[in-house]
Structure formats: structure tokens, C-alpha cells
GROMACS .gro file of C-alpha atoms in nm:
model
  262
    1MET     CA    1  -1.337  -1.900  12.175
    2ARG     CA    2  -1.502  -1.631  12.380
    3PRO     CA    3  -1.383  -1.283  12.282
    4SER     CA    4  -1.249  -1.230  12.633
    5SER     CA    5  -1.003  -1.514  12.590
    6SER     CA    6  -0.948  -1.514  12.215
    7GLY     CA    7  -0.840  -1.155  12.229
    8ARG     CA    8  -0.541  -1.277  12.424
    9TYR     CA    9  -0.451  -1.553  12.177
   10LEU     CA   10  -0.235  -1.361  11.932
   11ARG     CA   11  -0.109  -1.129  12.204
   12LYS     CA   12   0.052  -1.435  12.357
   13LEU     CA   13   0.233  -1.498  12.030
   14VAL     CA   14   0.397  -1.160  11.997
   15THR     CA   15   0.491  -1.033  12.341
   16GLY     CA   16   0.786  -1.064  12.575
   17ALA     CA   17   0.990  -1.378  12.529
   18ALA     CA   18   0.764  -1.497  12.248
   19ALA     CA   19   1.042  -1.442  11.997
   20VAL     CA   20   1.095  -1.815  12.012
   21LEU     CA   21   0.728  -1.903  11.997
   22LEU     CA   22   0.512  -2.096  11.755
   23VAL     CA   23   0.715  -2.165  11.446
   24SER     CA   24   1.045  -2.191  11.626
   25GLY     CA   25   0.874  -2.431  11.864
   26VAL     CA   26   0.732  -2.623  11.571
   27GLY     CA   27   1.087  -2.634  11.447
   28LEU     CA   28   1.153  -2.881  11.725
   29ILE     CA   29   0.885  -3.117  11.600
   30GLY     CA   30   1.098  -3.370  11.424
   31VAL     CA   31   1.433  -3.541  11.447
   32SER     CA   32   1.612  -3.668  11.139
   33LEU     CA   33   1.544  -4.029  11.056
   34ALA     CA   34   1.889  -4.053  10.899
   35SER     CA   35   1.875  -4.372  10.691
   36GLN     CA   36   1.506  -4.431  10.756
   37LYS     CA   37   1.235  -4.353  10.502
   38GLU     CA   38   1.158  -3.993  10.411
   39ALA     CA   39   0.827  -3.831  10.503
   40PRO     CA   40   0.596  -3.729  10.217
   41GLN     CA   41   0.654  -3.370  10.108
   42VAL     CA   42   0.456  -3.107   9.924
   43PRO     CA   43   0.614  -2.842   9.700
   44LEU     CA   44   0.772  -2.551   9.881
   45SER     CA   45   0.532  -2.256   9.881
   46ILE     CA   46   0.674  -1.915   9.804
   47ASP     CA   47   0.386  -1.714   9.659
   48ILE     CA   48   0.110  -1.733   9.921
   49SER     CA   49  -0.134  -1.495   9.753
   50ASP     CA   50  -0.366  -1.783   9.666
   51LEU     CA   51  -0.419  -1.841  10.036
   52ALA     CA   52  -0.476  -1.481  10.134
   53PRO     CA   53  -0.737  -1.439  10.408
   54GLU     CA   54  -1.086  -1.321  10.327
   55PRO     CA   55  -1.109  -0.945  10.273
   56VAL     CA   56  -1.145  -0.748  10.592
   57LEU     CA   57  -1.516  -0.712  10.652
   58GLY     CA   58  -1.513  -0.454  10.928
   59ASP     CA   59  -1.279  -0.203  11.084
   60SER     CA   60  -0.999  -0.298  11.318
   61GLY     CA   61  -1.133  -0.136  11.630
   62GLY     CA   62  -1.426  -0.154  11.864
   63ASP     CA   63  -1.546  -0.410  12.110
   64GLY     CA   64  -1.679  -0.763  12.084
   65LEU     CA   65  -1.524  -0.942  11.787
   66GLY     CA   66  -1.334  -0.624  11.717
   67GLY     CA   67  -1.110  -0.733  12.001
   68TYR     CA   68  -1.048  -1.073  11.847
   69PHE     CA   69  -0.670  -1.116  11.803
   70ASN     CA   70  -0.627  -0.755  11.910
   71LEU     CA   71  -0.260  -0.662  11.920
   72GLN     CA   72  -0.054  -0.396  12.092
   73SER     CA   73  -0.008  -0.036  11.992
   74ALA     CA   74   0.181   0.030  11.670
   75ALA     CA   75   0.505   0.093  11.858
   76GLU     CA   76   0.467  -0.219  12.070
   77ARG     CA   77   0.373  -0.423  11.766
   78THR     CA   78   0.676  -0.301  11.573
   79ALA     CA   79   0.906  -0.420  11.851
   80SER     CA   80   0.726  -0.752  11.876
   81GLU     CA   81   0.732  -0.803  11.501
   82ALA     CA   82   1.104  -0.739  11.499
   83GLN     CA   83   1.146  -1.020  11.749
   84LEU     CA   84   0.934  -1.257  11.543
   85ILE     CA   85   1.103  -1.162  11.217
   86ALA     CA   86   1.439  -1.239  11.370
   87THR     CA   87   1.316  -1.584  11.461
   88ILE     CA   88   1.073  -1.693  11.189
   89GLY     CA   89   1.111  -1.442  10.910
   90ALA     CA   90   0.750  -1.325  10.914
   91SER     CA   91   0.570  -1.028  11.063
   92ALA     CA   92   0.306  -1.062  11.329
   93PRO     CA   93  -0.055  -1.049  11.211
   94PRO     CA   94  -0.180  -0.691  11.185
   95GLY     CA   95  -0.520  -0.776  11.330
   96MET     CA   96  -0.814  -0.836  11.100
   97PHE     CA   97  -1.154  -0.831  11.260
   98PRO     CA   98  -1.450  -0.995  11.087
   99SER     CA   99  -1.794  -0.836  11.109
  100ARG     CA  100  -1.978  -1.155  11.020
  101VAL     CA  101  -1.939  -1.530  11.024
  102ILE     CA  102  -1.986  -1.695  10.685
  103THR     CA  103  -2.018  -2.056  10.804
  104PRO     CA  104  -2.167  -2.222  11.112
  105THR     CA  105  -1.952  -2.238  11.421
  106LEU     CA  106  -1.965  -2.453  11.732
  107PRO     CA  107  -1.962  -2.354  12.098
  108ARG     CA  108  -1.640  -2.391  12.290
  109SER     CA  109  -1.541  -2.750  12.371
  110GLU     CA  110  -1.186  -2.876  12.398
  111PRO     CA  111  -1.061  -3.143  12.156
  112ALA     CA  112  -1.033  -3.502  12.275
  113THR     CA  113  -0.936  -3.711  11.972
  114LEU     CA  114  -0.828  -3.653  11.612
  115ASP     CA  115  -0.907  -3.871  11.312
  116ILE     CA  116  -0.765  -3.829  10.961
  117PRO     CA  117  -0.875  -4.138  10.766
  118ALA     CA  118  -0.678  -4.052  10.450
  119ILE     CA  119  -0.348  -4.100  10.635
  120ASP     CA  120  -0.466  -4.349  10.899
  121VAL     CA  121  -0.429  -4.109  11.189
  122HIS     CA  122  -0.624  -4.167  11.508
  123SER     CA  123  -0.482  -3.986  11.807
  124VAL     CA  124  -0.569  -3.865  12.149
  125VAL     CA  125  -0.528  -3.487  12.154
  126GLN     CA  126  -0.323  -3.351  12.440
  127GLN     CA  127  -0.290  -2.982  12.522
  128VAL     CA  128   0.017  -2.763  12.502
  129GLY     CA  129   0.077  -2.405  12.601
  130GLN     CA  130   0.396  -2.207  12.645
  131THR     CA  131   0.711  -2.272  12.839
  132ALA     CA  132   0.837  -2.027  13.101
  133ASP     CA  133   1.052  -1.851  12.840
  134GLY     CA  134   0.761  -1.810  12.597
  135ALA     CA  135   0.836  -2.098  12.362
  136LEU     CA  136   0.560  -2.321  12.235
  137GLU     CA  137   0.539  -2.649  12.420
  138VAL     CA  138   0.551  -2.966  12.213
  139PRO     CA  139   0.470  -3.325  12.310
  140ALA     CA  140   0.750  -3.434  12.539
  141PRO     CA  141   0.951  -3.756  12.507
  142GLY     CA  142   0.767  -4.040  12.672
  143PRO     CA  143   0.439  -4.226  12.630
  144HIS     CA  144   0.256  -3.925  12.481
  145TYR     CA  145   0.526  -3.817  12.235
  146ASP     CA  146   0.338  -3.949  11.932
  147GLU     CA  147   0.006  -3.781  12.011
  148ALA     CA  148  -0.136  -3.476  11.841
  149ALA     CA  149  -0.152  -3.161  12.051
  150TRP     CA  150  -0.384  -2.860  12.059
  151TYR     CA  151  -0.240  -2.518  12.135
  152ARG     CA  152  -0.470  -2.423  12.419
  153HIS     CA  153  -0.452  -2.048  12.354
  154SER     CA  154  -0.610  -2.091  12.011
  155PRO     CA  155  -0.985  -2.140  11.952
  156THR     CA  156  -1.121  -2.488  12.015
  157PRO     CA  157  -1.192  -2.681  11.693
  158GLY     CA  158  -1.520  -2.554  11.552
  159GLU     CA  159  -1.508  -2.212  11.716
  160LEU     CA  160  -1.459  -1.897  11.513
  161GLY     CA  161  -1.096  -1.860  11.415
  162PRO     CA  162  -0.799  -2.085  11.340
  163SER     CA  163  -0.770  -2.372  11.586
  164VAL     CA  164  -0.408  -2.489  11.596
  165LEU     CA  165  -0.301  -2.853  11.620
  166LEU     CA  166   0.057  -2.972  11.598
  167GLY     CA  167   0.261  -3.286  11.633
  168HIS     CA  168   0.591  -3.454  11.565
  169ILE     CA  169   0.686  -3.589  11.226
  170ASP     CA  170   0.930  -3.850  11.354
  171SER     CA  171   1.190  -3.937  11.612
  172ALA     CA  172   1.536  -4.084  11.577
  173ALA     CA  173   1.447  -4.354  11.827
  174ASN     CA  174   1.109  -4.469  11.698
  175GLY     CA  175   1.081  -4.351  11.339
  176PRO     CA  176   0.756  -4.204  11.198
  177SER     CA  177   0.537  -4.012  11.440
  178VAL     CA  178   0.175  -3.897  11.430
  179PHE     CA  179   0.208  -3.652  11.139
  180PHE     CA  180   0.468  -3.836  10.931
  181ASP     CA  181   0.225  -3.861  10.637
  182LEU     CA  182   0.069  -3.515  10.676
  183GLY     CA  183   0.213  -3.412  10.338
  184LYS     CA  184  -0.003  -3.675  10.166
  185LEU     CA  185  -0.327  -3.489  10.238
  186VAL     CA  186  -0.502  -3.322   9.947
  187PRO     CA  187  -0.790  -3.074   9.920
  188GLY     CA  188  -1.119  -3.244   9.998
  189ASP     CA  189  -0.982  -3.486  10.256
  190ARG     CA  190  -1.174  -3.489  10.583
  191ILE     CA  191  -1.046  -3.432  10.934
  192SER     CA  192  -1.262  -3.509  11.236
  193VAL     CA  193  -1.208  -3.380  11.587
  194THR     CA  194  -1.414  -3.536  11.864
  195ARG     CA  195  -1.463  -3.281  12.137
  196ALA     CA  196  -1.509  -3.301  12.513
  197ASP     CA  197  -1.885  -3.255  12.478
  198ASP     CA  198  -1.895  -3.562  12.247
  199SER     CA  199  -1.971  -3.350  11.943
  200VAL     CA  200  -1.761  -3.404  11.630
  201ALA     CA  201  -1.620  -3.112  11.432
  202THR     CA  202  -1.553  -3.225  11.075
  203PHE     CA  203  -1.321  -3.019  10.860
  204ILE     CA  204  -1.248  -3.025  10.488
  205VAL     CA  205  -0.888  -2.975  10.378
  206ASP     CA  206  -0.853  -2.657  10.173
  207LYS     CA  207  -0.482  -2.674  10.104
  208VAL     CA  208  -0.159  -2.834  10.218
  209ALA     CA  209   0.153  -2.621  10.192
  210ARG     CA  210   0.518  -2.629  10.289
  211TYR     CA  211   0.691  -2.311  10.401
  212SER     CA  212   1.051  -2.233  10.477
  213LYS     CA  213   1.091  -2.142  10.842
  214ASN     CA  214   1.278  -1.835  10.716
  215ASP     CA  215   0.969  -1.722  10.525
  216PHE     CA  216   0.685  -1.851  10.740
  217PRO     CA  217   0.347  -1.680  10.671
  218THR     CA  218   0.256  -1.604  11.031
  219ASN     CA  219  -0.048  -1.393  10.944
  220LEU     CA  220  -0.183  -1.655  10.707
  221VAL     CA  221  -0.153  -1.936  10.960
  222TYR     CA  222  -0.248  -1.763  11.284
  223GLY     CA  223  -0.431  -1.450  11.166
  224ASP     CA  224  -0.799  -1.379  11.211
  225ILE     CA  225  -1.049  -1.544  10.977
  226ASP     CA  226  -1.426  -1.515  10.938
  227HIS     CA  227  -1.501  -1.885  10.980
  228ALA     CA  228  -1.413  -2.187  11.192
  229GLY     CA  229  -1.080  -2.307  11.061
  230LEU     CA  230  -0.817  -2.564  11.149
  231ARG     CA  231  -0.441  -2.551  11.111
  232ILE     CA  232  -0.226  -2.863  11.153
  233LEU     CA  233   0.149  -2.811  11.169
  234THR     CA  234   0.452  -3.034  11.161
  235CYS     CA  235   0.805  -3.024  11.024
  236GLY     CA  236   0.904  -3.080  10.664
  237GLY     CA  237   1.171  -3.032  10.404
  238ALA     CA  238   1.536  -3.115  10.448
  239PHE     CA  239   1.695  -3.184  10.783
  240ASP     CA  240   1.979  -2.953  10.885
  241ASN     CA  241   2.230  -3.160  11.078
  242SER     CA  242   2.411  -2.849  11.193
  243THR     CA  243   2.107  -2.716  11.380
  244GLY     CA  244   1.923  -3.039  11.450
  245HIS     CA  245   1.603  -2.907  11.291
  246TYR     CA  246   1.407  -2.941  10.970
  247LEU     CA  247   1.421  -2.639  10.742
  248ASP     CA  248   1.049  -2.615  10.666
  249ASN     CA  249   0.703  -2.657  10.814
  250ILE     CA  250   0.412  -2.841  10.656
  251VAL     CA  251   0.080  -2.669  10.723
  252VAL     CA  252  -0.268  -2.806  10.657
  253PHE     CA  253  -0.543  -2.547  10.616
  254ALA     CA  254  -0.898  -2.674  10.667
  255SER     CA  255  -1.246  -2.531  10.717
  256LEU     CA  256  -1.537  -2.656  10.927
  257LEU     CA  257  -1.788  -2.854  10.725
  258ASP     CA  258  -2.139  -2.715  10.731
  259PRO     CA  259  -2.338  -3.002  10.891
  260SER     CA  260  -2.633  -2.924  10.665
  261LYS     CA  261  -2.418  -3.003  10.361
  262GLY     CA  262  -2.296  -3.336  10.496
   0.00000   0.00000   0.00000
């Protein structure tokens, strides 16, 4: 994403009414199947040090990429983090600004379709943004409920940074949804995103993890990275009948495949 727009990406996640943003919105992605079959799960992740972002390669100021994911002042950020912590149990990303790109990236082009052969997923990719109160939109009930969605304020797949896709795990009415089997993915699996310019961005799964929504690693999932990455999110874990939500999120971390390495 162009620095002029990507610099606004994380700001959108931590300001104003965004206390109910991303992960709380993802918390809506799934309705208990009750007596129906259970979605595949991965072990709950507590120690996330093995997925720590690349070391910071430059300082956190300046122009150009230095503005990528730029946040508010310390005082503003503290207030925003308090809002996020109250909702998702994780602090907002502190802003890490890469000085180089370690893998090839692609020019901006919005995603059109998603293919994950290992779990038989082929989906049109719709776009979601934020609701009027700052919550993350999710695919609405209706004919497009079972489609994957791209968060339009994140980089497009193949651009520098973490492109964010999300989707439902199930519905009480229709059973398994687009990402019901997301927990089956393993490192090395391939994910292909066909883009509006007809190019295909192919990603390799680095890791699949499950995080409690009370201990969600916001920085790890949405924070700045020095390569073209992909994040795919859905619900996971046990279903809490008292709240109507799953307790965890499943997150797939993937990196753009260097075309020269096939």
C-alpha cells in the first residue's frame, strides 16, 4: 500500500470508537454449531516469542516508510491502547518501521479470489471496512456470508506489510463456513490470491496459531513487517453460550513466495 494510505491503516485500528475493532469484530465470526461437527483446532498459543517480528531495522521516525503504521503521540497512544486492552487484552502496536524490504513485493491491486488447496477453499474475496461505531465489518448474512473478506484498510495481498483476510467459521443455520478447516493448515501450505490486475500472489504458510481473545497479540498480527505478509483470521476454541462468541481466534501467518524460487 502506498505510504500515504498505509500510514492510516493502524491509526484506524486504535482511535476513537475503535475499542471494538478488529479482534472484537472477528469475535463475531462464528456461531456455535451446537450438535454439529467441531472445527479443526490448533493448540492454544501462549508464548508468542517464536513469532516475534523481525528486528527493527530503522528508527521509528522520518518520512516515507517511516510513516508506515505511524501512530499517535505517546499520550494519545496510551489512551488508545487502554481502549484496546479493555476489549482484546493486547496493546496497540508501537510502530516499527522497516528500512529495507527483504523479499519481493507487488504493486497495489485489490484481491479478487482466494484459493487454499490444502483445505479445498475457493472463494470470491469481498471487501470490508469499519462500521459507523468503529467496529470491523464482517460478511453479512445473505448470499455472500460464506465468502472470504479483505480488510480494505490493510495492504493489498503482495504489498509490503500484513494484508488481512477474514471470514466466518460457521453458522447455526448452514453449518461450516469458508474458514471452517483453517486450523488444518500447516507450515508450507500454499495460499493463492488472484488480484484485480489478474496477477496471482502466492503465499507460503509460516505458522498457524490459536490465541485467546483475552490475550490477542495485536502487534504480532497487525504490526509492521519488512516483507509482504498475509494474515487470515477466523474464530476458534470453545463457544461461550453466555456471550454468543467463540473464546479464541485462529490466525494464519504467511509470507509472499519469491516468484524466482517457484
